[in-house]
mmCIF file of C-alpha atoms and ligand atoms in Angstrom:
data_model
loop_
_atom_site.group_PDB
_atom_site.id
_atom_site.type_symbol
_atom_site.label_atom_id
_atom_site.label_comp_id
_atom_site.label_asym_id
_atom_site.label_seq_id
_atom_site.Cartn_x
_atom_site.Cartn_y
_atom_site.Cartn_z
ATOM 1 C CA MET A 1 0.000 0.000 0.000
ATOM 2 C CA LYS A 2 3.036 2.218 -0.074
ATOM 3 C CA ALA A 3 3.087 5.474 -2.040
ATOM 4 C CA ASN A 4 -0.681 5.780 -1.678
ATOM 5 C CA ALA A 5 -1.106 2.265 -3.088
ATOM 6 C CA TYR A 6 1.050 3.154 -6.096
ATOM 7 C CA GLY A 7 -1.131 6.216 -6.638
ATOM 8 C CA HIS A 8 -4.409 4.301 -6.502
ATOM 9 C CA GLY A 9 -5.576 5.453 -3.040
ATOM 10 C CA ALA A 10 -4.268 3.460 -0.076
ATOM 11 C CA VAL A 11 -7.380 3.489 2.094
ATOM 12 C CA ALA A 12 -9.791 2.281 -0.592
ATOM 13 C CA VAL A 13 -7.363 -0.328 -1.917
ATOM 14 C CA SER A 14 -6.668 -1.602 1.613
ATOM 15 C CA ARG A 15 -10.386 -1.939 2.284
ATOM 16 C CA ALA A 16 -10.878 -3.878 -0.951
ATOM 17 C CA LEU A 17 -7.967 -6.184 -0.152
ATOM 18 C CA ALA A 18 -9.141 -6.750 3.426
ATOM 19 C CA GLN A 19 -12.553 -7.722 2.033
ATOM 20 C CA ALA A 20 -10.791 -10.112 -0.325
ATOM 21 C CA GLY A 21 -9.131 -11.826 2.634
ATOM 22 C CA VAL A 22 -5.720 -10.155 2.800
ATOM 23 C CA THR A 23 -4.563 -10.097 6.427
ATOM 24 C CA LEU A 24 -1.264 -8.245 6.190
ATOM 25 C CA LEU A 25 -0.588 -4.983 4.348
ATOM 26 C CA GLY A 26 2.753 -3.336 3.637
ATOM 27 C CA VAL A 27 3.517 0.377 3.722
ATOM 28 C CA ALA A 28 6.810 2.248 3.522
ATOM 29 C CA THR A 29 6.450 4.923 6.193
ATOM 30 C CA LEU A 30 4.965 5.507 9.622
ATOM 31 C CA ALA A 31 2.623 8.191 8.243
ATOM 32 C CA GLU A 32 1.271 5.744 5.650
ATOM 33 C CA GLY A 33 0.567 3.213 8.401
ATOM 34 C CA ILE A 34 -1.154 5.794 10.596
ATOM 35 C CA GLN A 35 -3.337 6.834 7.656
ATOM 36 C CA LEU A 36 -4.644 3.261 7.360
ATOM 37 C CA ARG A 37 -5.282 2.954 11.103
ATOM 38 C CA GLU A 38 -7.087 6.311 11.219
ATOM 39 C CA ALA A 39 -9.317 5.077 8.387
ATOM 40 C CA GLY A 40 -10.278 2.129 10.595
ATOM 41 C CA ILE A 41 -8.267 -0.545 8.804
ATOM 42 C CA ASP A 42 -7.657 -3.336 11.227
ATOM 43 C CA ALA A 43 -5.451 -5.733 9.252
ATOM 44 C CA GLY A 44 -1.811 -6.156 10.190
ATOM 45 C CA VAL A 45 0.299 -3.332 8.750
ATOM 46 C CA ILE A 46 4.040 -3.757 8.233
ATOM 47 C CA VAL A 47 6.130 -0.597 7.876
ATOM 48 C CA MET A 48 8.819 -1.813 5.485
ATOM 49 C CA GLY A 49 10.829 1.385 5.153
ATOM 50 C CA PRO A 50 13.271 2.933 7.600
ATOM 51 C CA LEU A 51 12.092 4.347 10.902
ATOM 52 C CA VAL A 52 13.886 6.774 13.169
ATOM 53 C CA GLN A 53 13.904 6.529 16.937
ATOM 54 C CA GLY A 54 11.452 9.367 17.509
ATOM 55 C CA GLU A 55 8.828 7.466 15.486
ATOM 56 C CA MET A 56 8.736 4.362 17.648
ATOM 57 C CA PRO A 57 6.164 5.471 20.248
ATOM 58 C CA ASP A 58 3.721 6.402 17.453
ATOM 59 C CA LEU A 59 4.372 3.094 15.755
ATOM 60 C CA ALA A 60 3.335 1.187 18.855
ATOM 61 C CA ALA A 61 0.374 3.480 19.575
ATOM 62 C CA HIS A 62 -1.024 2.545 16.158
ATOM 63 C CA ARG A 63 -0.237 -1.194 16.363
ATOM 64 C CA LEU A 64 2.034 -1.022 13.331
ATOM 65 C CA THR A 65 4.608 -3.740 12.714
ATOM 66 C CA PRO A 66 8.172 -2.531 12.117
ATOM 67 C CA VAL A 67 10.807 -4.216 10.008
ATOM 68 C CA ILE A 68 14.011 -4.317 12.025
ATOM 69 C CA TYR A 69 17.183 -3.962 10.003
ATOM 70 C CA SER A 70 19.902 -3.465 12.640
ATOM 71 C CA GLU A 71 20.807 -4.428 16.188
ATOM 72 C CA ASP A 72 20.603 -0.777 17.265
ATOM 73 C CA PHE A 73 17.064 -0.571 15.923
ATOM 74 C CA ALA A 74 16.075 -3.677 17.931
ATOM 75 C CA LEU A 75 17.609 -2.227 21.095
ATOM 76 C CA ASP A 76 15.893 1.159 20.653
ATOM 77 C CA LEU A 77 12.546 -0.465 19.989
ATOM 78 C CA ALA A 78 12.901 -2.835 22.936
ATOM 79 C CA ARG A 79 13.576 0.184 25.168
ATOM 80 C CA VAL A 80 10.445 1.983 23.943
ATOM 81 C CA LEU A 81 8.374 -1.184 24.411
ATOM 82 C CA ARG A 82 9.871 -2.355 27.701
ATOM 83 C CA ASP A 83 6.560 -1.979 29.597
ATOM 84 C CA GLN A 84 4.502 -4.024 27.120
ATOM 85 C CA THR A 85 2.888 -7.029 28.750
ATOM 86 C CA VAL A 86 2.423 -8.900 25.471
ATOM 87 C CA PRO A 87 5.496 -9.274 23.188
ATOM 88 C CA TYR A 88 5.269 -6.910 20.231
ATOM 89 C CA PRO A 89 5.332 -8.487 16.739
ATOM 90 C CA VAL A 90 8.179 -7.431 14.491
ATOM 91 C CA HIS A 91 9.651 -8.535 11.187
ATOM 92 C CA VAL A 92 13.378 -8.604 10.465
ATOM 93 C CA GLU A 93 14.954 -7.872 7.100
ATOM 94 C CA VAL A 94 18.130 -9.667 6.145
ATOM 95 C CA GLU A 95 20.380 -8.427 3.369
ATOM 96 C CA THR A 96 20.889 -10.958 0.563
ATOM 97 C CA GLY A 97 21.969 -8.733 -2.313
ATOM 98 C CA MET A 98 19.622 -5.777 -2.704
ATOM 99 C CA GLY A 99 22.279 -3.564 -1.135
ATOM 100 C CA ARG A 100 19.659 -1.591 0.753
ATOM 101 C CA LEU A 101 18.152 -2.100 4.218
ATOM 102 C CA GLY A 102 18.880 -5.253 6.149
ATOM 103 C CA VAL A 103 20.847 -7.037 8.831
ATOM 104 C CA ASP A 104 24.069 -8.648 7.630
ATOM 105 C CA GLN A 105 23.682 -12.401 7.337
ATOM 106 C CA ASP A 106 26.448 -13.164 9.820
ATOM 107 C CA ARG A 107 24.728 -10.986 12.465
ATOM 108 C CA LEU A 108 21.225 -12.411 12.018
ATOM 109 C CA LEU A 109 21.299 -15.244 14.547
ATOM 110 C CA ASN A 110 22.988 -12.987 17.083
ATOM 111 C CA LEU A 111 20.214 -10.451 16.673
ATOM 112 C CA LEU A 112 17.425 -13.008 16.954
ATOM 113 C CA GLN A 113 18.945 -14.527 20.084
ATOM 114 C CA ALA A 114 19.477 -11.129 21.750
ATOM 115 C CA PRO A 115 17.574 -10.338 24.977
ATOM 116 C CA ALA A 116 15.208 -8.003 23.082
ATOM 117 C CA PHE A 117 13.668 -11.075 21.408
ATOM 118 C CA LYS A 118 13.185 -12.828 24.733
ATOM 119 C CA GLY A 119 11.488 -9.777 26.213
ATOM 120 C CA PRO A 120 9.393 -7.131 24.488
ATOM 121 C CA LEU A 121 9.842 -8.252 20.853
ATOM 122 C CA ARG A 122 8.370 -11.295 19.111
ATOM 123 C CA LEU A 123 9.626 -12.351 15.689
ATOM 124 C CA GLU A 124 6.616 -12.599 13.400
ATOM 125 C CA GLY A 125 8.412 -12.529 10.055
ATOM 126 C CA LEU A 126 11.739 -12.680 8.288
ATOM 127 C CA MET A 127 12.102 -10.956 4.934
ATOM 128 C CA SER A 128 14.553 -10.036 2.216
ATOM 129 C CA HIS A 129 14.123 -8.222 -1.088
ATOM 130 C CA PHE A 130 15.010 -9.186 -4.661
ATOM 131 C CA ALA A 131 17.211 -6.806 -6.635
ATOM 132 C CA ASP A 132 16.930 -8.302 -10.111
ATOM 133 C CA ALA A 133 13.910 -10.594 -10.307
ATOM 134 C CA ASP A 134 12.689 -8.859 -13.473
ATOM 135 C CA SER A 135 15.863 -9.351 -15.517
ATOM 136 C CA ASP A 136 16.282 -11.987 -18.206
ATOM 137 C CA ASP A 137 19.002 -13.723 -16.225
ATOM 138 C CA PRO A 138 17.520 -15.571 -13.235
ATOM 139 C CA SER A 139 20.861 -16.397 -11.597
ATOM 140 C CA TYR A 140 21.100 -13.447 -9.184
ATOM 141 C CA THR A 141 17.562 -14.030 -7.897
ATOM 142 C CA GLN A 142 18.212 -17.748 -7.535
ATOM 143 C CA SER A 143 21.297 -16.927 -5.512
ATOM 144 C CA GLN A 144 19.387 -14.462 -3.286
ATOM 145 C CA LEU A 145 16.657 -17.040 -2.724
ATOM 146 C CA ALA A 146 19.191 -19.758 -1.904
ATOM 147 C CA GLN A 147 20.877 -17.469 0.620
ATOM 148 C CA PHE A 148 17.533 -16.585 2.197
ATOM 149 C CA THR A 149 16.232 -20.151 2.463
ATOM 150 C CA GLY A 150 19.626 -21.302 3.713
ATOM 151 C CA LEU A 151 19.508 -18.719 6.490
ATOM 152 C CA LEU A 152 15.949 -19.679 7.349
ATOM 153 C CA GLU A 153 16.964 -23.286 7.742
ATOM 154 C CA ARG A 154 19.946 -22.354 9.871
ATOM 155 C CA ILE A 155 18.048 -20.132 12.289
ATOM 156 C CA ARG A 156 15.134 -22.579 12.546
ATOM 157 C CA ARG A 157 17.630 -25.307 13.363
ATOM 158 C CA ALA A 158 19.045 -23.028 16.063
ATOM 159 C CA GLY A 159 15.588 -22.964 17.665
ATOM 160 C CA VAL A 160 14.259 -19.631 16.360
ATOM 161 C CA THR A 161 10.567 -19.712 15.372
ATOM 162 C CA VAL A 162 9.868 -17.845 12.113
ATOM 163 C CA PRO A 163 6.106 -17.801 11.477
ATOM 164 C CA LEU A 164 6.258 -15.884 8.170
ATOM 165 C CA ALA A 165 9.126 -15.899 5.713
ATOM 166 C CA HIS A 166 8.609 -13.593 2.725
ATOM 167 C CA VAL A 167 10.741 -12.384 -0.127
ATOM 168 C CA ALA A 168 8.731 -12.290 -3.388
ATOM 169 C CA ASN A 169 7.752 -9.059 -5.140
ATOM 170 C CA THR A 170 5.623 -9.194 -8.317
ATOM 171 C CA ALA A 171 8.485 -10.504 -10.457
ATOM 172 C CA GLY A 172 9.321 -13.092 -7.802
ATOM 173 C CA ILE A 173 5.704 -14.237 -7.611
ATOM 174 C CA LEU A 174 5.352 -14.613 -11.367
ATOM 175 C CA ARG A 175 8.757 -16.008 -12.252
ATOM 176 C CA PHE A 176 10.083 -17.834 -9.177
ATOM 177 C CA PRO A 177 7.388 -20.049 -7.619
ATOM 178 C CA ALA A 178 9.943 -21.378 -5.119
ATOM 179 C CA SER A 179 10.085 -17.872 -3.637
ATOM 180 C CA HIS A 180 6.450 -17.854 -2.503
ATOM 181 C CA LEU A 181 7.295 -19.238 0.980
ATOM 182 C CA ASP A 182 4.735 -18.179 3.662
ATOM 183 C CA ALA A 183 3.677 -14.787 2.270
ATOM 184 C CA VAL A 184 4.280 -12.646 -0.813
ATOM 185 C CA ARG A 185 4.542 -8.887 -1.340
ATOM 186 C CA PRO A 186 2.951 -7.967 -4.678
ATOM 187 C CA GLY A 187 3.068 -4.275 -5.525
ATOM 188 C CA ILE A 188 2.783 -3.367 -9.198
ATOM 189 C CA GLY A 189 1.097 -6.677 -10.059
ATOM 190 C CA LEU A 190 -1.855 -5.833 -7.799
ATOM 191 C CA TYR A 191 -2.562 -2.857 -10.021
ATOM 192 C CA GLY A 192 -2.451 -4.832 -13.249
ATOM 193 C CA TYR A 193 1.076 -4.153 -14.444
ATOM 194 C CA HIS A 194 4.055 -6.358 -14.988
ATOM 195 C CA HIS A 195 7.403 -5.515 -13.509
ATOM 196 C CA SER A 196 8.752 -5.602 -17.034
ATOM 197 C CA THR A 197 7.065 -5.333 -20.410
ATOM 198 C CA ASN A 198 8.545 -8.545 -21.834
ATOM 199 C CA GLN A 199 6.582 -10.576 -19.267
ATOM 200 C CA GLU A 200 3.224 -9.407 -20.555
ATOM 201 C CA ALA A 201 2.567 -12.360 -22.836
ATOM 202 C CA ASP A 202 3.028 -14.983 -20.104
ATOM 203 C CA VAL A 203 0.487 -13.872 -17.500
ATOM 204 C CA PRO A 204 -2.281 -11.528 -18.594
ATOM 205 C CA LEU A 205 -2.831 -8.675 -16.146
ATOM 206 C CA ARG A 206 -5.271 -5.821 -16.584
ATOM 207 C CA PRO A 207 -4.485 -2.273 -15.397
ATOM 208 C CA VAL A 208 -7.077 -1.237 -12.821
ATOM 209 C CA LEU A 209 -6.573 2.532 -13.044
ATOM 210 C CA SER A 210 -7.737 5.091 -15.590
ATOM 211 C CA LEU A 211 -6.589 8.703 -15.406
ATOM 212 C CA LEU A 212 -9.375 10.815 -16.857
ATOM 213 C CA THR A 213 -10.141 14.475 -17.369
ATOM 214 C CA GLN A 214 -12.207 16.618 -19.739
ATOM 215 C CA ILE A 215 -11.666 19.474 -22.172
ATOM 216 C CA VAL A 216 -12.252 22.887 -20.606
ATOM 217 C CA GLN A 217 -11.606 25.083 -23.647
ATOM 218 C CA VAL A 218 -11.074 24.665 -27.394
ATOM 219 C CA ARG A 219 -9.483 27.381 -29.475
ATOM 220 C CA THR A 220 -8.260 27.526 -33.075
ATOM 221 C CA ILE A 221 -4.865 29.108 -33.628
ATOM 222 C CA ARG A 222 -3.389 30.310 -36.914
ATOM 223 C CA PRO A 223 -0.256 28.924 -38.601
ATOM 224 C CA GLY A 224 2.826 30.348 -36.863
ATOM 225 C CA GLU A 225 1.098 30.885 -33.515
ATOM 226 C CA THR A 226 2.572 29.103 -30.495
ATOM 227 C CA VAL A 227 1.337 27.190 -27.457
ATOM 228 C CA SER A 228 2.483 27.312 -23.804
ATOM 229 C CA TYR A 229 5.723 28.320 -22.066
ATOM 230 C CA ASN A 230 8.808 28.997 -24.143
ATOM 231 C CA ARG A 231 6.730 28.551 -27.314
ATOM 232 C CA THR A 232 8.052 25.055 -28.042
ATOM 233 C CA PHE A 233 5.037 24.240 -30.255
ATOM 234 C CA ARG A 234 4.415 26.382 -33.343
ATOM 235 C CA ALA A 235 1.349 25.636 -35.475
ATOM 236 C CA SER A 236 2.102 24.717 -39.078
ATOM 237 C CA ARG A 237 -1.584 24.823 -40.032
ATOM 238 C CA ALA A 238 -4.801 26.155 -38.517
ATOM 239 C CA THR A 239 -4.849 24.086 -35.329
ATOM 240 C CA ARG A 240 -7.629 23.345 -32.863
ATOM 241 C CA VAL A 241 -6.097 23.280 -29.408
ATOM 242 C CA GLY A 242 -7.906 21.674 -26.448
ATOM 243 C CA VAL A 243 -7.026 22.756 -22.916
ATOM 244 C CA LEU A 244 -7.015 20.073 -20.183
ATOM 245 C CA PRO A 245 -7.144 20.942 -16.464
ATOM 246 C CA ILE A 246 -4.307 18.633 -15.424
ATOM 247 C CA GLY A 247 -0.588 19.301 -15.263
ATOM 248 C CA TYR A 248 2.688 18.195 -13.782
ATOM 249 C CA ALA A 249 1.541 19.037 -10.253
ATOM 250 C CA ASP A 250 -1.021 16.266 -10.716
ATOM 251 C CA GLY A 251 1.583 13.793 -11.943
ATOM 252 C CA TYR A 252 1.255 14.393 -15.687
ATOM 253 C CA ASN A 253 4.976 14.725 -16.151
ATOM 254 C CA ARG A 254 6.511 17.754 -17.850
ATOM 255 C CA LEU A 255 8.649 15.364 -19.923
ATOM 256 C CA LEU A 256 5.415 14.568 -21.807
ATOM 257 C CA SER A 257 5.584 18.050 -23.373
ATOM 258 C CA ASN A 258 5.248 17.641 -27.172
ATOM 259 C CA LYS A 259 5.558 13.853 -26.625
ATOM 260 C CA GLY A 260 2.518 12.445 -24.853
ATOM 261 C CA THR A 261 -0.767 11.453 -26.423
ATOM 262 C CA VAL A 262 -4.268 11.398 -24.932
ATOM 263 C CA LEU A 263 -7.515 9.778 -26.076
ATOM 264 C CA ILE A 264 -10.572 11.832 -27.023
ATOM 265 C CA GLY A 265 -13.576 10.359 -28.829
ATOM 266 C CA GLY A 266 -11.632 7.126 -29.319
ATOM 267 C CA LYS A 267 -8.854 8.955 -31.208
ATOM 268 C CA ARG A 268 -5.333 9.946 -30.285
ATOM 269 C CA ALA A 269 -4.536 13.617 -29.737
ATOM 270 C CA PRO A 270 -0.918 14.702 -29.196
ATOM 271 C CA VAL A 271 0.231 16.966 -26.380
ATOM 272 C CA VAL A 272 1.401 20.298 -27.791
ATOM 273 C CA GLY A 273 3.764 22.682 -26.054
ATOM 274 C CA ARG A 274 5.036 22.444 -22.506
ATOM 275 C CA VAL A 275 2.924 20.685 -19.901
ATOM 276 C CA CYS A 276 2.166 23.371 -17.279
ATOM 277 C CA MET A 277 1.753 22.921 -13.534
ATOM 278 C CA ASP A 278 -2.053 22.788 -13.744
ATOM 279 C CA MET A 279 -2.901 22.513 -17.454
ATOM 280 C CA THR A 280 -1.921 20.651 -20.609
ATOM 281 C CA MET A 281 -2.793 21.456 -24.223
ATOM 282 C CA VAL A 282 -3.543 18.908 -26.959
ATOM 283 C CA ASP A 283 -3.937 19.152 -30.728
ATOM 284 C CA VAL A 284 -7.542 18.185 -31.534
ATOM 285 C CA THR A 285 -7.603 19.372 -35.139
ATOM 286 C CA ASP A 286 -8.439 15.850 -36.324
ATOM 287 C CA VAL A 287 -10.831 15.032 -33.484
ATOM 288 C CA PRO A 288 -14.243 16.569 -34.218
ATOM 289 C CA GLU A 289 -15.619 15.040 -30.979
ATOM 290 C CA ALA A 290 -13.267 17.305 -29.026
ATOM 291 C CA GLN A 291 -15.614 19.927 -27.591
ATOM 292 C CA VAL A 292 -15.729 21.536 -24.158
ATOM 293 C CA GLY A 293 -16.773 18.826 -21.706
ATOM 294 C CA ALA A 294 -15.569 15.909 -23.849
ATOM 295 C CA ASP A 295 -14.027 13.024 -21.880
ATOM 296 C CA VAL A 296 -10.265 12.627 -22.116
ATOM 297 C CA ALA A 297 -8.260 9.563 -21.101
ATOM 298 C CA LEU A 298 -4.622 10.179 -20.219
ATOM 299 C CA ILE A 299 -4.381 6.561 -19.055
ATOM 300 C CA GLY A 300 -7.236 4.291 -20.086
ATOM 301 C CA GLU A 301 -9.220 2.914 -22.995
ATOM 302 C CA GLN A 302 -11.545 4.495 -25.523
ATOM 303 C CA GLY A 303 -12.939 2.292 -28.273
ATOM 304 C CA ALA A 304 -10.092 0.337 -29.782
ATOM 305 C CA GLU A 305 -7.427 2.689 -28.431
ATOM 306 C CA ARG A 306 -5.578 2.241 -25.165
ATOM 307 C CA ILE A 307 -2.918 4.211 -23.293
ATOM 308 C CA SER A 308 -1.291 2.580 -20.284
ATOM 309 C CA ALA A 309 1.211 3.692 -17.669
ATOM 310 C CA VAL A 310 3.753 1.708 -19.687
ATOM 311 C CA ASP A 311 3.228 4.089 -22.632
ATOM 312 C CA LEU A 312 3.609 7.163 -20.441
ATOM 313 C CA ALA A 313 6.709 5.624 -18.877
ATOM 314 C CA ARG A 314 8.228 5.072 -22.328
ATOM 315 C CA TRP A 315 7.458 8.627 -23.448
ATOM 316 C CA GLN A 316 8.953 10.181 -20.357
ATOM 317 C CA GLY A 317 11.854 7.764 -19.929
ATOM 318 C CA THR A 318 10.934 5.974 -16.727
ATOM 319 C CA ILE A 319 9.073 2.927 -15.390
ATOM 320 C CA PRO A 320 5.303 2.533 -14.878
ATOM 321 C CA TYR A 321 5.859 2.476 -11.099
ATOM 322 C CA GLU A 322 6.932 6.118 -11.175
ATOM 323 C CA VAL A 323 4.071 7.150 -13.460
ATOM 324 C CA LEU A 324 1.497 5.634 -11.090
ATOM 325 C CA CYS A 325 3.092 6.818 -7.825
ATOM 326 C CA ALA A 326 3.302 10.364 -9.179
ATOM 327 C CA ILE A 327 -0.465 10.802 -9.563
ATOM 328 C CA GLY A 328 -0.902 13.609 -7.087
ATOM 329 C CA PRO A 329 -3.286 14.327 -4.228
ATOM 330 C CA ARG A 330 -5.283 16.881 -6.260
ATOM 331 C CA VAL A 331 -6.563 14.124 -8.544
ATOM 332 C CA ARG A 332 -9.897 12.912 -7.224
ATOM 333 C CA ARG A 333 -10.031 9.134 -6.865
ATOM 334 C CA LEU A 334 -13.189 7.239 -7.682
ATOM 335 C CA HIS A 335 -13.032 3.579 -6.683
ATOM 336 C CA ILE A 336 -15.235 0.959 -8.267
ATOM 337 C CA TYR A 337 -15.076 -2.587 -6.889
HETATM 338 C C1 LIG B 1 10.207 -4.338 0.335
HETATM 339 C C2 LIG B 1 9.329 -4.384 -0.861
HETATM 340 N N1 LIG B 1 8.560 -5.458 -1.082
HETATM 341 C C3 LIG B 1 7.737 -5.546 -2.153
HETATM 342 C C4 LIG B 1 7.669 -4.521 -3.086
HETATM 343 C C5 LIG B 1 6.748 -4.680 -4.273
HETATM 344 O O1 LIG B 1 7.445 -4.710 -5.478
HETATM 345 P P1 LIG B 1 6.670 -4.829 -6.874
HETATM 346 O O2 LIG B 1 5.873 -3.575 -7.015
HETATM 347 O O3 LIG B 1 7.740 -4.946 -7.891
HETATM 348 O O4 LIG B 1 5.793 -6.038 -6.767
HETATM 349 C C6 LIG B 1 8.455 -3.395 -2.899
HETATM 350 C C7 LIG B 1 8.374 -2.290 -3.874
HETATM 351 O O5 LIG B 1 9.276 -1.669 -4.271
HETATM 352 C C8 LIG B 1 9.303 -3.317 -1.772
HETATM 353 O O6 LIG B 1 10.088 -2.254 -1.556
#
């Protein structure tokens, strides 16, 4: 559910998933976890990103589950929770090759056998994260998985109980069935996208989000006239220009200037000129349906035409994750499920 459920609206998506039987949700930050609790979501919530010491009392007050990634973190948390009567559930992340958060493998058993885990903390889960599960070469992921399962075996043999071992992101789920273990952590796949475009043929997924707006003004400009900041679009013919009330502050990236395409009346209309903070202009000369009030899909389907976050990502030189996460708070979300 991190990054506002990849832009989809964390509270509504969490409710839908809880209804569908999901018992454990993942967020990246304390504030994201608190948002779910304040909305009345009762499922387990793991905060997978880093936490600083000052955040620990709030974490406990909202029954959020931290992911411990160092011995210092465990000690600090144990201190904050020393008066708890019931041991507090935590997950631990071990580093297997992501090169990001995590306890070093040779410190893991030490950590799990430390006094903190005999007192206020209870190990509920052990996790790691794949760095390269979406690449063509499976060897790095296989090595990460082998390290993780090897560690699991070793610590279980040493008497540590690990109720939930989890490592698989979307690419892991789809491409490495052996990585499913006790729980999985799908992100992008939940929203109908593949981690990489060359996986699309294997498992059909359907994007769940459309990004829609409508035309607020249509004006015809003469040849030689220009559109938007710095006049980067100059009309070569009489051009009908539609104005859309969405801009880069809403997540419609400025790199789509003179590059993006939108759908109106089932036809493609190119973005002309610079995308502004709050508005974007499109060339609707060849789209007679383009009148004030006409529906516009920036991501979505109209008739036989379709624009997905993968297209936007290609036009602006990024990945669909970033396109989705960037959809800003000003965009009203309507959830249908
Ligand atoms: C720790 C962790 N688990 C799972 C995911 C989900 O990854 P994906 O969206 O590729 O499924 C992420 C996202 O980056 C993550 O950081």
